[in-house]
Amino acid sequence: MAAAVLPIGVTVAMVGSAVSGAEHPATLSVVVSDAGSTVRDSCPADEYTGSFFDGAEVALLDGAGAVIEAATLDGAPRPSPHGCHWTTEFADVPDHAGFTLRLRGDGVMPREHSWAYTPEQLDDNDWRLWVTVFA
């Protein structure tokens, strides 16, 4: 799998393999990870209570800024070789000229992050995104 990092104050890694053709998969898979976690963290839910990630909203927007679908991060993240993370999927994503992935948290240090993608960028990454931010 190839990985590309786009510097914008937070790290966004797009992971996947190329897909041929103009059709896209019906599902966009999004992994949100804590950049401050390590492979050694057990990722207990109580460590995230009140943090940026606690109840954060992950939303997929169309090119006009309308929400296509949204999900909420809850519970304990999963440990991995890349630190603690949550996974969500957006099913039946309609065709649009562009998309925005928005991560908004109201916990400690409330803030919002957003990243714009073309359908071609998502195709190049098999409609899978890995977004990493600091709590």
PDB file of C-alpha atoms in Angstrom:
ATOM      1  CA  MET A   1       0.000   0.000   0.000  1.00  0.00           C
ATOM      2  CA  ALA A   2       1.216   3.496  -0.812  1.00  0.00           C
ATOM      3  CA  ALA A   3       0.943   6.384   1.614  1.00  0.00           C
ATOM      4  CA  ALA A   4       1.091  10.096   0.968  1.00  0.00           C
ATOM      5  CA  VAL A   5       1.274  12.783   3.625  1.00  0.00           C
ATOM      6  CA  LEU A   6      -0.193  16.225   3.010  1.00  0.00           C
ATOM      7  CA  PRO A   7       1.165  18.843   5.467  1.00  0.00           C
ATOM      8  CA  ILE A   8      -1.536  21.230   6.709  1.00  0.00           C
ATOM      9  CA  GLY A   9      -0.906  21.541  10.425  1.00  0.00           C
ATOM     10  CA  VAL A  10      -2.220  18.040  11.014  1.00  0.00           C
ATOM     11  CA  THR A  11      -1.243  14.870   9.240  1.00  0.00           C
ATOM     12  CA  VAL A  12      -3.506  13.238   6.713  1.00  0.00           C
ATOM     13  CA  ALA A  13      -2.403   9.924   5.295  1.00  0.00           C
ATOM     14  CA  MET A  14      -4.326   8.563   2.352  1.00  0.00           C
ATOM     15  CA  VAL A  15      -3.888   4.813   2.121  1.00  0.00           C
ATOM     16  CA  GLY A  16      -4.929   2.373  -0.555  1.00  0.00           C
ATOM     17  CA  SER A  17      -4.380   0.969  -4.000  1.00  0.00           C
ATOM     18  CA  ALA A  18      -5.467   2.331  -7.355  1.00  0.00           C
ATOM     19  CA  VAL A  19      -8.913   1.542  -8.712  1.00  0.00           C
ATOM     20  CA  SER A  20      -9.565   1.452 -12.440  1.00  0.00           C
ATOM     21  CA  GLY A  21     -12.632   2.862 -14.149  1.00  0.00           C
ATOM     22  CA  ALA A  22     -14.913   5.811 -13.460  1.00  0.00           C
ATOM     23  CA  GLU A  23     -17.199   4.046 -10.979  1.00  0.00           C
ATOM     24  CA  HIS A  24     -16.392   4.371  -7.314  1.00  0.00           C
ATOM     25  CA  PRO A  25     -17.080   1.942  -4.494  1.00  0.00           C
ATOM     26  CA  ALA A  26     -20.342   2.488  -2.659  1.00  0.00           C
ATOM     27  CA  THR A  27     -18.495   2.961   0.636  1.00  0.00           C
ATOM     28  CA  LEU A  28     -15.897   5.431   1.895  1.00  0.00           C
ATOM     29  CA  SER A  29     -13.875   4.047   4.809  1.00  0.00           C
ATOM     30  CA  VAL A  30     -12.413   6.634   7.202  1.00  0.00           C
ATOM     31  CA  VAL A  31      -9.941   5.945  10.007  1.00  0.00           C
ATOM     32  CA  VAL A  32      -9.407   8.724  12.559  1.00  0.00           C
ATOM     33  CA  SER A  33      -6.347   8.321  14.748  1.00  0.00           C
ATOM     34  CA  ASP A  34      -4.781  10.107  17.702  1.00  0.00           C
ATOM     35  CA  ALA A  35      -1.388  11.435  16.583  1.00  0.00           C
ATOM     36  CA  GLY A  36      -0.282  11.537  20.225  1.00  0.00           C
ATOM     37  CA  SER A  37      -0.741   7.801  20.753  1.00  0.00           C
ATOM     38  CA  THR A  38       1.831   5.075  20.193  1.00  0.00           C
ATOM     39  CA  VAL A  39       1.938   1.381  19.383  1.00  0.00           C
ATOM     40  CA  ARG A  40       2.323   0.705  23.128  1.00  0.00           C
ATOM     41  CA  ASP A  41      -0.940   2.458  24.124  1.00  0.00           C
ATOM     42  CA  SER A  42      -3.860   0.240  25.141  1.00  0.00           C
ATOM     43  CA  CYS A  43      -6.353   2.987  24.124  1.00  0.00           C
ATOM     44  CA  PRO A  44      -8.838   2.821  27.052  1.00  0.00           C
ATOM     45  CA  ALA A  45     -12.018   4.887  26.612  1.00  0.00           C
ATOM     46  CA  ASP A  46     -11.511   6.754  29.922  1.00  0.00           C
ATOM     47  CA  GLU A  47      -8.301   8.328  28.604  1.00  0.00           C
ATOM     48  CA  TYR A  48     -10.379  10.016  25.881  1.00  0.00           C
ATOM     49  CA  THR A  49     -13.243  11.248  28.060  1.00  0.00           C
ATOM     50  CA  GLY A  50     -13.522  15.011  27.576  1.00  0.00           C
ATOM     51  CA  SER A  51     -10.839  15.074  24.873  1.00  0.00           C
ATOM     52  CA  PHE A  52     -11.223  16.409  21.336  1.00  0.00           C
ATOM     53  CA  PHE A  53     -12.088  12.870  20.179  1.00  0.00           C
ATOM     54  CA  ASP A  54     -14.866  12.309  22.762  1.00  0.00           C
ATOM     55  CA  GLY A  55     -18.040  12.488  20.659  1.00  0.00           C
ATOM     56  CA  ALA A  56     -16.287  14.124  17.704  1.00  0.00           C
ATOM     57  CA  GLU A  57     -18.298  14.246  14.496  1.00  0.00           C
ATOM     58  CA  VAL A  58     -16.860  12.868  11.260  1.00  0.00           C
ATOM     59  CA  ALA A  59     -18.868  14.177   8.300  1.00  0.00           C
ATOM     60  CA  LEU A  60     -18.676  13.754   4.552  1.00  0.00           C
ATOM     61  CA  LEU A  61     -19.847  16.826   2.648  1.00  0.00           C
ATOM     62  CA  ASP A  62     -20.535  17.344  -1.040  1.00  0.00           C
ATOM     63  CA  GLY A  63     -18.897  20.092  -3.097  1.00  0.00           C
ATOM     64  CA  ALA A  64     -21.575  22.599  -2.045  1.00  0.00           C
ATOM     65  CA  GLY A  65     -20.953  21.930   1.658  1.00  0.00           C
ATOM     66  CA  ALA A  66     -24.100  19.882   2.311  1.00  0.00           C
ATOM     67  CA  VAL A  67     -23.658  16.937   4.670  1.00  0.00           C
ATOM     68  CA  ILE A  68     -23.977  13.632   2.822  1.00  0.00           C
ATOM     69  CA  GLU A  69     -23.526  11.531   5.945  1.00  0.00           C
ATOM     70  CA  ALA A  70     -22.083  11.936   9.448  1.00  0.00           C
ATOM     71  CA  ALA A  71     -20.925   9.658  12.252  1.00  0.00           C
ATOM     72  CA  THR A  72     -19.849  10.181  15.849  1.00  0.00           C
ATOM     73  CA  LEU A  73     -16.683   8.823  17.452  1.00  0.00           C
ATOM     74  CA  ASP A  74     -17.600   7.062  20.666  1.00  0.00           C
ATOM     75  CA  GLY A  75     -16.181   4.515  23.021  1.00  0.00           C
ATOM     76  CA  ALA A  76     -12.638   3.279  23.139  1.00  0.00           C
ATOM     77  CA  PRO A  77     -10.436   3.561  20.079  1.00  0.00           C
ATOM     78  CA  ARG A  78      -8.714   0.451  18.783  1.00  0.00           C
ATOM     79  CA  PRO A  79      -4.974  -0.018  19.313  1.00  0.00           C
ATOM     80  CA  SER A  80      -2.803  -0.560  16.235  1.00  0.00           C
ATOM     81  CA  PRO A  81       0.809  -0.261  15.074  1.00  0.00           C
ATOM     82  CA  HIS A  82      -0.125   3.341  14.212  1.00  0.00           C
ATOM     83  CA  GLY A  83      -1.599   4.235  17.616  1.00  0.00           C
ATOM     84  CA  CYS A  84      -5.204   4.547  18.814  1.00  0.00           C
ATOM     85  CA  HIS A  85      -7.891   4.891  16.151  1.00  0.00           C
ATOM     86  CA  TRP A  86     -11.599   4.761  15.343  1.00  0.00           C
ATOM     87  CA  THR A  87     -13.044   3.564  12.033  1.00  0.00           C
ATOM     88  CA  THR A  88     -16.256   4.672  10.370  1.00  0.00           C
ATOM     89  CA  GLU A  89     -17.759   4.028   6.959  1.00  0.00           C
ATOM     90  CA  PHE A  90     -20.044   6.101   4.782  1.00  0.00           C
ATOM     91  CA  ALA A  91     -22.178   3.831   2.590  1.00  0.00           C
ATOM     92  CA  ASP A  92     -23.859   4.674  -0.716  1.00  0.00           C
ATOM     93  CA  VAL A  93     -21.791   7.794  -1.390  1.00  0.00           C
ATOM     94  CA  PRO A  94     -23.341   9.558  -4.393  1.00  0.00           C
ATOM     95  CA  ASP A  95     -21.262  10.923  -7.263  1.00  0.00           C
ATOM     96  CA  HIS A  96     -20.099  14.532  -6.801  1.00  0.00           C
ATOM     97  CA  ALA A  97     -17.418  16.708  -8.377  1.00  0.00           C
ATOM     98  CA  GLY A  98     -15.723  17.025  -4.992  1.00  0.00           C
ATOM     99  CA  PHE A  99     -15.970  16.040  -1.353  1.00  0.00           C
ATOM    100  CA  THR A 100     -14.926  17.448   2.009  1.00  0.00           C
ATOM    101  CA  LEU A 101     -14.141  15.319   5.035  1.00  0.00           C
ATOM    102  CA  ARG A 102     -14.801  17.286   8.228  1.00  0.00           C
ATOM    103  CA  LEU A 103     -13.742  16.335  11.759  1.00  0.00           C
ATOM    104  CA  ARG A 104     -15.314  18.468  14.494  1.00  0.00           C
ATOM    105  CA  GLY A 105     -14.842  17.990  18.227  1.00  0.00           C
ATOM    106  CA  ASP A 106     -16.305  19.909  21.166  1.00  0.00           C
ATOM    107  CA  GLY A 107     -14.067  18.358  23.845  1.00  0.00           C
ATOM    108  CA  VAL A 108     -10.996  19.970  25.359  1.00  0.00           C
ATOM    109  CA  MET A 109      -9.572  22.251  22.687  1.00  0.00           C
ATOM    110  CA  PRO A 110     -12.766  22.313  20.584  1.00  0.00           C
ATOM    111  CA  ARG A 111     -11.951  22.733  16.925  1.00  0.00           C
ATOM    112  CA  GLU A 112     -12.659  21.625  13.391  1.00  0.00           C
ATOM    113  CA  HIS A 113     -10.459  20.160  10.655  1.00  0.00           C
ATOM    114  CA  SER A 114     -11.483  19.674   7.040  1.00  0.00           C
ATOM    115  CA  TRP A 115      -9.874  18.233   3.933  1.00  0.00           C
ATOM    116  CA  ALA A 116     -11.071  18.467   0.325  1.00  0.00           C
ATOM    117  CA  TYR A 117     -10.812  15.567  -2.124  1.00  0.00           C
ATOM    118  CA  THR A 118     -11.661  15.033  -5.745  1.00  0.00           C
ATOM    119  CA  PRO A 119     -13.253  11.754  -6.790  1.00  0.00           C
ATOM    120  CA  GLU A 120      -9.981  10.960  -8.597  1.00  0.00           C
ATOM    121  CA  GLN A 121      -7.986  11.345  -5.364  1.00  0.00           C
ATOM    122  CA  LEU A 122     -10.397   9.003  -3.588  1.00  0.00           C
ATOM    123  CA  ASP A 123     -10.239   6.536  -6.492  1.00  0.00           C
ATOM    124  CA  ASP A 124      -6.440   6.567  -6.290  1.00  0.00           C
ATOM    125  CA  ASN A 125      -6.745   5.560  -2.643  1.00  0.00           C
ATOM    126  CA  ASP A 126      -9.476   2.930  -3.016  1.00  0.00           C
ATOM    127  CA  TRP A 127     -11.969   5.166  -1.172  1.00  0.00           C
ATOM    128  CA  ARG A 128     -10.086   4.717   2.104  1.00  0.00           C
ATOM    129  CA  LEU A 129      -8.755   7.626   4.172  1.00  0.00           C
ATOM    130  CA  TRP A 130      -6.630   7.706   7.323  1.00  0.00           C
ATOM    131  CA  VAL A 131      -6.791  11.044   9.167  1.00  0.00           C
ATOM    132  CA  THR A 132      -4.459  11.728  12.100  1.00  0.00           C
ATOM    133  CA  VAL A 133      -4.819  14.669  14.485  1.00  0.00           C
ATOM    134  CA  PHE A 134      -3.576  15.561  17.959  1.00  0.00           C
ATOM    135  CA  ALA A 135      -6.110  15.547  20.805  1.00  0.00           C
TER     136      ALA A 135
END
